[in-house]
Each structure stands twice: as structure tokens, then as C-alpha cells.
mmCIF file of C-alpha atoms in Angstrom:
data_model
loop_
_atom_site.group_PDB
_atom_site.id
_atom_site.type_symbol
_atom_site.label_atom_id
_atom_site.label_comp_id
_atom_site.label_asym_id
_atom_site.label_seq_id
_atom_site.Cartn_x
_atom_site.Cartn_y
_atom_site.Cartn_z
ATOM 1 C CA MET X 1088 -20.728 -7.928 23.677
ATOM 2 C CA GLU X 1089 -21.153 -9.114 20.120
ATOM 3 C CA LEU X 1090 -21.389 -6.542 17.341
ATOM 4 C CA SER X 1091 -24.096 -7.170 14.779
ATOM 5 C CA GLY X 1092 -22.917 -5.159 11.858
ATOM 6 C CA PRO X 1093 -23.480 -1.539 11.012
ATOM 7 C CA ARG X 1094 -25.851 0.498 13.243
ATOM 8 C CA TRP X 1095 -27.587 2.977 11.081
ATOM 9 C CA LYS X 1096 -28.805 6.124 12.690
ATOM 10 C CA GLY X 1097 -32.191 6.229 11.038
ATOM 11 C CA LYS X 1098 -34.775 4.387 9.015
ATOM 12 C CA ASN X 1099 -33.646 3.836 5.264
ATOM 13 C CA PHE X 1100 -30.172 5.364 5.929
ATOM 14 C CA ALA X 1101 -28.643 2.111 4.589
ATOM 15 C CA GLN X 1102 -30.560 2.630 1.322
ATOM 16 C CA ILE X 1103 -29.325 6.345 1.163
ATOM 17 C CA ALA X 1104 -25.734 5.158 1.749
ATOM 18 C CA ASN X 1105 -26.100 2.434 -1.038
ATOM 19 C CA SER X 1106 -27.368 4.925 -3.454
ATOM 20 C CA ASN X 1107 -24.524 7.261 -2.781
ATOM 21 C CA PRO X 1108 -21.273 5.285 -2.918
ATOM 22 C CA MET X 1109 -18.530 7.078 -1.105
ATOM 23 C CA SER X 1110 -15.965 6.229 -3.806
ATOM 24 C CA GLU X 1111 -17.984 8.284 -6.328
ATOM 25 C CA ILE X 1112 -18.297 11.231 -3.961
ATOM 26 C CA ILE X 1113 -14.546 11.148 -3.361
ATOM 27 C CA ALA X 1114 -13.964 11.132 -7.119
ATOM 28 C CA GLN X 1115 -15.997 14.321 -7.401
ATOM 29 C CA LEU X 1116 -14.063 15.905 -4.576
ATOM 30 C CA GLN X 1117 -10.786 14.895 -6.316
ATOM 31 C CA VAL X 1118 -11.768 16.757 -9.443
ATOM 32 C CA CYS X 1119 -13.103 19.790 -7.575
ATOM 33 C CA LEU X 1120 -9.880 20.072 -5.488
ATOM 34 C CA SER X 1121 -7.603 19.668 -8.408
ATOM 35 C CA ASN X 1122 -9.406 22.581 -10.189
ATOM 36 C CA SER X 1123 -9.169 24.747 -7.091
ATOM 37 C CA GLU X 1124 -6.414 27.460 -6.556
ATOM 38 C CA SER X 1125 -6.707 27.284 -2.836
ATOM 39 C CA ALA X 1126 -3.854 25.769 -0.914
ATOM 40 C CA ALA X 1127 -3.756 24.234 2.512
ATOM 41 C CA LEU X 1128 -1.633 26.155 5.108
ATOM 42 C CA PRO X 1129 -0.251 24.768 8.353
ATOM 43 C CA ILE X 1130 -1.978 25.996 11.498
ATOM 44 C CA GLY X 1131 -0.675 24.428 14.776
ATOM 45 C CA THR X 1132 -0.556 20.726 14.150
ATOM 46 C CA ASP X 1133 -3.309 20.878 11.519
ATOM 47 C CA PHE X 1134 -3.939 22.536 8.216
ATOM 48 C CA LEU X 1135 -6.341 25.234 7.202
ATOM 49 C CA LEU X 1136 -7.994 25.293 3.634
ATOM 50 C CA GLU X 1137 -10.180 28.093 2.216
ATOM 51 C CA THR X 1138 -13.105 26.773 0.202
ATOM 52 C CA VAL X 1139 -15.931 27.774 -2.107
ATOM 53 C CA PRO X 1140 -19.458 26.482 -1.566
ATOM 54 C CA GLU X 1141 -19.067 23.520 -4.009
ATOM 55 C CA LEU X 1142 -15.890 22.261 -2.361
ATOM 56 C CA THR X 1143 -17.326 22.918 1.108
ATOM 57 C CA LYS X 1144 -20.212 20.531 0.224
ATOM 58 C CA LEU X 1145 -17.996 17.855 -1.099
ATOM 59 C CA LEU X 1146 -15.677 17.935 1.838
ATOM 60 C CA ASN X 1147 -18.617 17.608 4.113
ATOM 61 C CA ARG X 1148 -20.140 14.814 2.115
ATOM 62 C CA THR X 1149 -16.867 12.860 2.177
ATOM 63 C CA SER X 1150 -16.224 13.798 5.911
ATOM 64 C CA PHE X 1151 -12.719 15.144 5.343
ATOM 65 C CA GLY X 1152 -11.788 17.691 8.024
ATOM 66 C CA ARG X 1153 -14.020 19.968 9.959
ATOM 67 C CA GLN X 1154 -15.763 23.119 8.788
ATOM 68 C CA LEU X 1155 -14.888 26.095 10.859
ATOM 69 C CA THR X 1156 -17.396 28.821 11.778
ATOM 70 C CA THR X 1157 -16.128 32.339 11.040
ATOM 71 C CA SER X 1158 -17.477 35.877 10.989
ATOM 72 C CA TYR X 1159 -16.877 36.203 7.259
ATOM 73 C CA ASP X 1160 -20.005 35.416 5.215
ATOM 74 C CA SER X 1161 -18.200 35.296 2.007
ATOM 75 C CA LYS X 1162 -15.350 32.922 3.143
ATOM 76 C CA GLN X 1163 -15.481 29.254 4.311
ATOM 77 C CA TYR X 1164 -12.773 27.302 5.817
ATOM 78 C CA PHE X 1165 -11.864 23.650 6.653
ATOM 79 C CA GLN X 1166 -9.491 22.308 9.241
ATOM 80 C CA LEU X 1167 -7.728 19.134 8.043
ATOM 81 C CA SER X 1168 -5.748 16.769 10.114
ATOM 82 C CA PRO X 1169 -2.083 15.911 9.072
ATOM 83 C CA GLU X 1170 -3.128 12.471 7.738
ATOM 84 C CA GLU X 1171 -6.056 14.027 5.750
ATOM 85 C CA THR X 1172 -3.979 16.652 4.318
ATOM 86 C CA PHE X 1173 -1.093 14.362 3.149
ATOM 87 C CA TYR X 1174 -3.653 11.823 1.805
ATOM 88 C CA LEU X 1175 -5.310 14.352 -0.360
ATOM 89 C CA HIS X 1176 -1.925 15.776 -1.575
ATOM 90 C CA HIS X 1177 -0.043 12.535 -1.950
ATOM 91 C CA PHE X 1178 -2.441 9.696 -2.561
ATOM 92 C CA LEU X 1179 -5.333 11.528 -4.306
ATOM 93 C CA LYS X 1180 -2.992 14.049 -5.862
ATOM 94 C CA CYS X 1181 -5.538 16.849 -5.729
ATOM 95 C CA LEU X 1182 -4.572 19.250 -2.864
ATOM 96 C CA LYS X 1183 -2.065 21.931 -3.058
ATOM 97 C CA VAL X 1184 -0.034 22.870 -0.040
ATOM 98 C CA SER X 1185 2.020 25.945 0.900
ATOM 99 C CA ILE X 1186 4.375 26.222 3.753
ATOM 100 C CA ASP X 1187 5.630 29.465 5.362
ATOM 101 C CA ASN X 1188 3.818 31.628 2.780
ATOM 102 C CA ALA X 1189 6.190 30.193 0.153
ATOM 103 C CA LYS X 1190 5.440 28.725 -3.175
ATOM 104 C CA LEU X 1191 3.509 25.404 -3.436
ATOM 105 C CA ILE X 1192 5.722 22.551 -2.353
ATOM 106 C CA ASP X 1193 6.161 19.115 -3.956
ATOM 107 C CA VAL X 1194 5.238 15.757 -2.400
ATOM 108 C CA ASN X 1195 8.785 14.951 -1.250
ATOM 109 C CA ASP X 1196 9.346 18.260 0.497
ATOM 110 C CA PHE X 1197 5.997 17.988 2.162
ATOM 111 C CA TRP X 1198 6.859 14.440 3.294
ATOM 112 C CA ASN X 1199 9.976 15.713 5.009
ATOM 113 C CA PHE X 1200 8.153 18.592 6.467
ATOM 114 C CA MET X 1201 5.673 16.225 8.051
ATOM 115 C CA ARG X 1202 8.377 13.931 9.326
ATOM 116 C CA SER X 1203 10.071 16.870 10.969
ATOM 117 C CA ARG X 1204 6.959 17.728 12.891
ATOM 118 C CA SER X 1205 6.379 14.245 14.099
ATOM 119 C CA GLU X 1206 8.681 11.194 13.811
ATOM 120 C CA LEU X 1207 5.538 8.896 14.087
ATOM 121 C CA PHE X 1208 3.683 10.643 11.303
ATOM 122 C CA PRO X 1209 4.705 7.965 8.639
ATOM 123 C CA ILE X 1210 3.224 5.208 10.840
ATOM 124 C CA TYR X 1211 -0.093 6.785 11.365
ATOM 125 C CA TYR X 1212 -0.218 7.844 7.673
ATOM 126 C CA ARG X 1213 0.433 4.292 6.558
ATOM 127 C CA ALA X 1214 -2.434 3.113 8.825
ATOM 128 C CA TYR X 1215 -4.644 5.868 7.551
ATOM 129 C CA VAL X 1216 -4.056 4.922 3.914
ATOM 130 C CA HIS X 1217 -4.759 1.288 4.710
ATOM 131 C CA LEU X 1218 -8.094 2.160 6.102
ATOM 132 C CA ARG X 1219 -9.069 4.687 3.475
ATOM 133 C CA SER X 1220 -8.139 2.100 0.681
ATOM 134 C CA LYS X 1221 -10.810 -0.063 2.119
ATOM 135 C CA ASN X 1222 -13.272 2.780 1.757
ATOM 136 C CA TRP X 1223 -13.569 3.320 5.461
ATOM 137 C CA ILE X 1224 -14.248 6.904 6.612
ATOM 138 C CA VAL X 1225 -11.486 7.672 9.086
ATOM 139 C CA LYS X 1226 -11.790 10.061 11.970
ATOM 140 C CA LEU X 1227 -9.659 10.766 15.013
ATOM 141 C CA GLY X 1228 -10.420 8.524 17.961
ATOM 142 C CA THR X 1229 -9.313 10.795 20.764
ATOM 143 C CA LYS X 1230 -12.725 10.723 22.553
ATOM 144 C CA ASN X 1231 -12.513 6.902 22.710
ATOM 145 C CA GLY X 1232 -8.849 6.789 23.771
ATOM 146 C CA VAL X 1233 -7.756 5.260 20.533
ATOM 147 C CA ASP X 1234 -6.042 6.460 17.375
ATOM 148 C CA TYR X 1235 -8.967 6.379 14.893
ATOM 149 C CA VAL X 1236 -12.568 5.398 14.729
ATOM 150 C CA VAL X 1237 -13.951 4.135 11.323
ATOM 151 C CA TYR X 1238 -17.321 4.479 9.670
ATOM 152 C CA ARG X 1239 -18.926 2.418 6.943
ATOM 153 C CA HIS X 1240 -20.243 5.664 5.386
ATOM 154 C CA HIS X 1241 -20.847 9.333 6.457
ATOM 155 C CA PRO X 1242 -21.020 9.691 10.330
ATOM 156 C CA ALA X 1243 -24.391 11.365 9.881
ATOM 157 C CA LEU X 1244 -25.838 8.124 8.704
ATOM 158 C CA VAL X 1245 -24.073 5.328 10.677
ATOM 159 C CA HIS X 1246 -22.263 4.825 13.943
ATOM 160 C CA SER X 1247 -18.496 3.998 13.852
ATOM 161 C CA GLU X 1248 -17.862 0.205 13.869
ATOM 162 C CA TYR X 1249 -14.267 0.018 14.840
ATOM 163 C CA ALA X 1250 -11.856 1.689 17.323
ATOM 164 C CA VAL X 1251 -8.348 1.571 15.755
ATOM 165 C CA ILE X 1252 -5.180 1.267 17.577
ATOM 166 C CA VAL X 1253 -1.887 1.702 15.584
ATOM 167 C CA ASP X 1254 1.310 0.050 16.621
ATOM 168 C CA ARG X 1255 4.548 -0.828 14.819
ATOM 169 C CA GLU X 1256 7.523 -3.103 14.359
ATOM 170 C CA ASN X 1257 10.919 -2.353 12.899
ATOM 171 C CA ASP X 1258 12.482 -4.112 9.857
ATOM 172 C CA LYS X 1259 13.794 -6.802 12.221
ATOM 173 C CA GLY X 1260 10.463 -7.728 13.448
ATOM 174 C CA GLU X 1261 11.055 -6.096 16.862
ATOM 175 C CA LYS X 1262 8.172 -4.297 18.515
ATOM 176 C CA GLU X 1263 8.881 -0.612 18.918
ATOM 177 C CA GLY X 1264 5.664 0.985 19.955
ATOM 178 C CA GLU X 1265 4.604 1.392 23.597
ATOM 179 C CA ARG X 1266 0.992 0.384 22.953
ATOM 180 C CA MET X 1267 -0.481 -2.954 24.058
ATOM 181 C CA ARG X 1268 2.716 -4.335 25.654
ATOM 182 C CA VAL X 1269 0.800 -6.065 28.489
ATOM 183 C CA TRP X 1270 -2.612 -7.826 28.503
ATOM 184 C CA SER X 1271 -4.158 -5.415 30.881
ATOM 185 C CA ASP X 1272 -3.681 -2.602 28.233
ATOM 186 C CA LEU X 1273 -5.572 -4.665 25.675
ATOM 187 C CA HIS X 1274 -8.157 -5.818 28.111
ATOM 188 C CA CYS X 1275 -8.986 -2.278 29.196
ATOM 189 C CA ALA X 1276 -9.194 -1.045 25.446
ATOM 190 C CA VAL X 1277 -11.644 -3.910 24.473
ATOM 191 C CA ARG X 1278 -13.844 -3.352 27.573
ATOM 192 C CA ALA X 1279 -13.964 0.448 27.043
ATOM 193 C CA CYS X 1280 -14.678 0.220 23.210
ATOM 194 C CA ASN X 1281 -17.257 -2.544 23.787
ATOM 195 C CA GLY X 1282 -18.958 -0.292 26.103
ATOM 196 C CA VAL X 1283 -19.759 2.053 23.269
ATOM 197 C CA ALA X 1284 -20.465 -0.662 20.754
ATOM 198 C CA LYS X 1285 -17.121 -0.530 18.911
ATOM 199 C CA ALA X 1286 -14.814 -3.528 18.139
ATOM 200 C CA VAL X 1287 -11.105 -3.015 18.634
ATOM 201 C CA LEU X 1288 -9.021 -3.182 15.501
ATOM 202 C CA LEU X 1289 -5.261 -3.358 16.011
ATOM 203 C CA LEU X 1290 -3.034 -2.226 13.081
ATOM 204 C CA ASN X 1291 0.569 -3.174 13.263
ATOM 205 C CA VAL X 1292 2.746 -1.394 10.707
ATOM 206 C CA MET X 1293 5.628 -3.865 10.167
ATOM 207 C CA GLY X 1294 8.961 -3.121 8.422
ATOM 208 C CA TYR X 1295 9.193 0.636 8.909
ATOM 209 C CA GLU X 1296 12.541 2.323 8.985
ATOM 210 C CA VAL X 1297 13.142 5.784 10.354
ATOM 211 C CA ASN X 1298 15.247 6.735 7.371
ATOM 212 C CA PHE X 1299 12.277 6.458 4.994
ATOM 213 C CA ASN X 1300 13.003 9.850 3.320
ATOM 214 C CA LEU X 1301 10.448 9.289 0.578
ATOM 215 C CA PRO X 1302 6.736 8.422 0.855
ATOM 216 C CA GLU X 1303 7.038 5.685 -1.737
ATOM 217 C CA LEU X 1304 9.214 3.766 0.690
ATOM 218 C CA LEU X 1305 6.121 2.981 2.784
ATOM 219 C CA GLU X 1306 5.114 0.506 0.103
ATOM 220 C CA ARG X 1307 7.789 -1.746 1.736
ATOM 221 C CA THR X 1308 5.780 -1.985 4.904
ATOM 222 C CA ILE X 1309 3.037 -4.427 5.690
ATOM 223 C CA VAL X 1310 -0.002 -3.686 7.835
ATOM 224 C CA ASP X 1311 -1.074 -6.577 9.922
ATOM 225 C CA GLU X 1312 -4.709 -6.189 10.786
ATOM 226 C CA ARG X 1313 -6.264 -7.917 13.746
ATOM 227 C CA GLN X 1314 -9.689 -7.550 15.290
ATOM 228 C CA ILE X 1315 -9.691 -8.046 18.968
ATOM 229 C CA THR X 1316 -12.818 -9.330 20.870
ATOM 230 C CA ARG X 1317 -13.540 -10.231 24.464
ATOM 231 C CA TRP X 1318 -14.216 -13.894 25.267
ATOM 232 C CA VAL X 1319 -17.598 -14.374 26.889
ATOM 233 C CA PRO X 1320 -17.926 -17.709 28.649
ATOM 234 C CA SER X 1321 -21.682 -17.782 28.245
ATOM 235 C CA GLN X 1322 -21.280 -17.748 24.448
ATOM 236 C CA CYS X 1323 -18.749 -20.529 24.367
ATOM 237 C CA ARG X 1324 -19.838 -23.234 22.003
ATOM 238 C CA ASP X 1325 -18.542 -26.095 24.103
ATOM 239 C CA ASP X 1326 -20.551 -24.972 27.061
ATOM 240 C CA CYS X 1327 -23.668 -24.702 24.868
ATOM 241 C CA LYS X 1328 -23.123 -28.211 23.675
ATOM 242 C CA LEU X 1329 -22.711 -29.522 27.183
ATOM 243 C CA GLU X 1330 -25.875 -27.639 28.211
ATOM 244 C CA GLY X 1331 -27.830 -29.247 25.400
ATOM 245 C CA ASN X 1332 -26.659 -32.746 26.394
ATOM 246 C CA LYS X 1333 -27.477 -32.298 30.069
ATOM 247 C CA GLY X 1334 -29.822 -34.948 31.496
ATOM 248 C CA GLU X 1335 -29.214 -37.460 28.485
ATOM 249 C CA HIS X 1336 -28.122 -40.866 29.904
ATOM 250 C CA HIS X 1337 -27.652 -44.117 28.048
#
């Protein structure tokens, strides 16, 4: 199955997206969060953020987190994933974080806190930053059996284009992840994602060391990006050429 670019969900939705650049909306969110006194609090594996109407609107427009429905008319809350929380705190430098009802923590303490919760967090965060830096909207891909799905603009306007699988290599170039070790794994992923009109994007984080005790050390890593597609014999150029020459004799 060949993908033909973005699949907009409605007429003129492409024009709406072009007239509302996501980078500009994120810049507005950055200012609003920086001026907010609210701090994200850990809840389970995610984080909870109390918001005001203006912040709620900007979080929804940038598709960060998920707005929660509560019985409190005067209070609004958002649930943020670990990657989203750390991205807003570390990369955009606009989100405050509090752990165990303590005072606000700095980025290095927060980094070590995240590493203590999951040793693979740095790998997924590195992949998340890589995608966000290219202006993709990044959401969890659990429903599609992948790590992330990415959107060209807000999910209300356009369908996701890529299903992202994150893998890793150590500083010696040795594969450490358990993903995609055999061709059958890759084939199944491609078939499943093509069935819902998504291409598979494999991100391999190269050069990561487990003793990266500062987030800045992630800059030493390289993200190898590869789009995986399924070969369709009927679309082979050589076959088409042979078909065109059939019956020609000299």
C-alpha cells in the first residue's frame, strides 16, 4: 500500500493548518506555562497538571497531554506522559515540576527521578525530542502496537502518517533492544500499520550509555531514522517495463 501524503479529515483542513502554524501555538504555550504557578505532579506513571482556561486551550491546541473530566467546575486538569512532561520542563523550559509534595526540582534531579522510574526513559525521550524538533505532533502508539504515532498537525485535522518504533544501540554499535530482531517482526509491523494507512518509521538511538546521569549527555547520541515500506511486486518498475515491451519483436 502506497501512502499519498497527509490525509486531512475535512475539506479546507489543510488551509486551516497552514494558517495556524504549530510552532507559533507552541510558542504561546511556552509563555503561558512559564507564567503559570501550577506544577506537574507525578500520578502513577504519568503527571497531573492543574490548569486555567487559557492554558487548557493552548494545551488542547498543541495536543500535549489529555484533558481529564472532573466534578470540579472551577478546576481543570491535564494528564501528561513522562516524555511530554520532561520535554516541557527540559527542552521548552516552561513547566514546573514538584515531586513528593516537595519544593520545585531542577532539571538534573528530575532527570535522575525519571531514570529511576524507567531505565529506558532516556531512549524514548531522545526519540520524542527528535520527532518534536521536526514539528511532528507525537502521541502514544499503544493502540497500533508501536511506541508513537505522529501527526503533521493537530489530530482533529489530520490522520497520523507514521507509526514509530524505537530501538537502540550501545556506544560500541551493538544492538541492545529486543525489537525487530527478526524479519518476521518487521514484516508483521509493516503489514499491520499499512492496514491503517500508516508507514513504519524505525528510530534507532545510537551511542547511548546507561551512565548518562545528565540530560545534556543525550546530545552525544545519534538518531538513525528509516522508513520501512513493503515491497509490492505489481509496482516493481522492472516488471512494468517488461509489460510495456511485451509483444514487440524486431
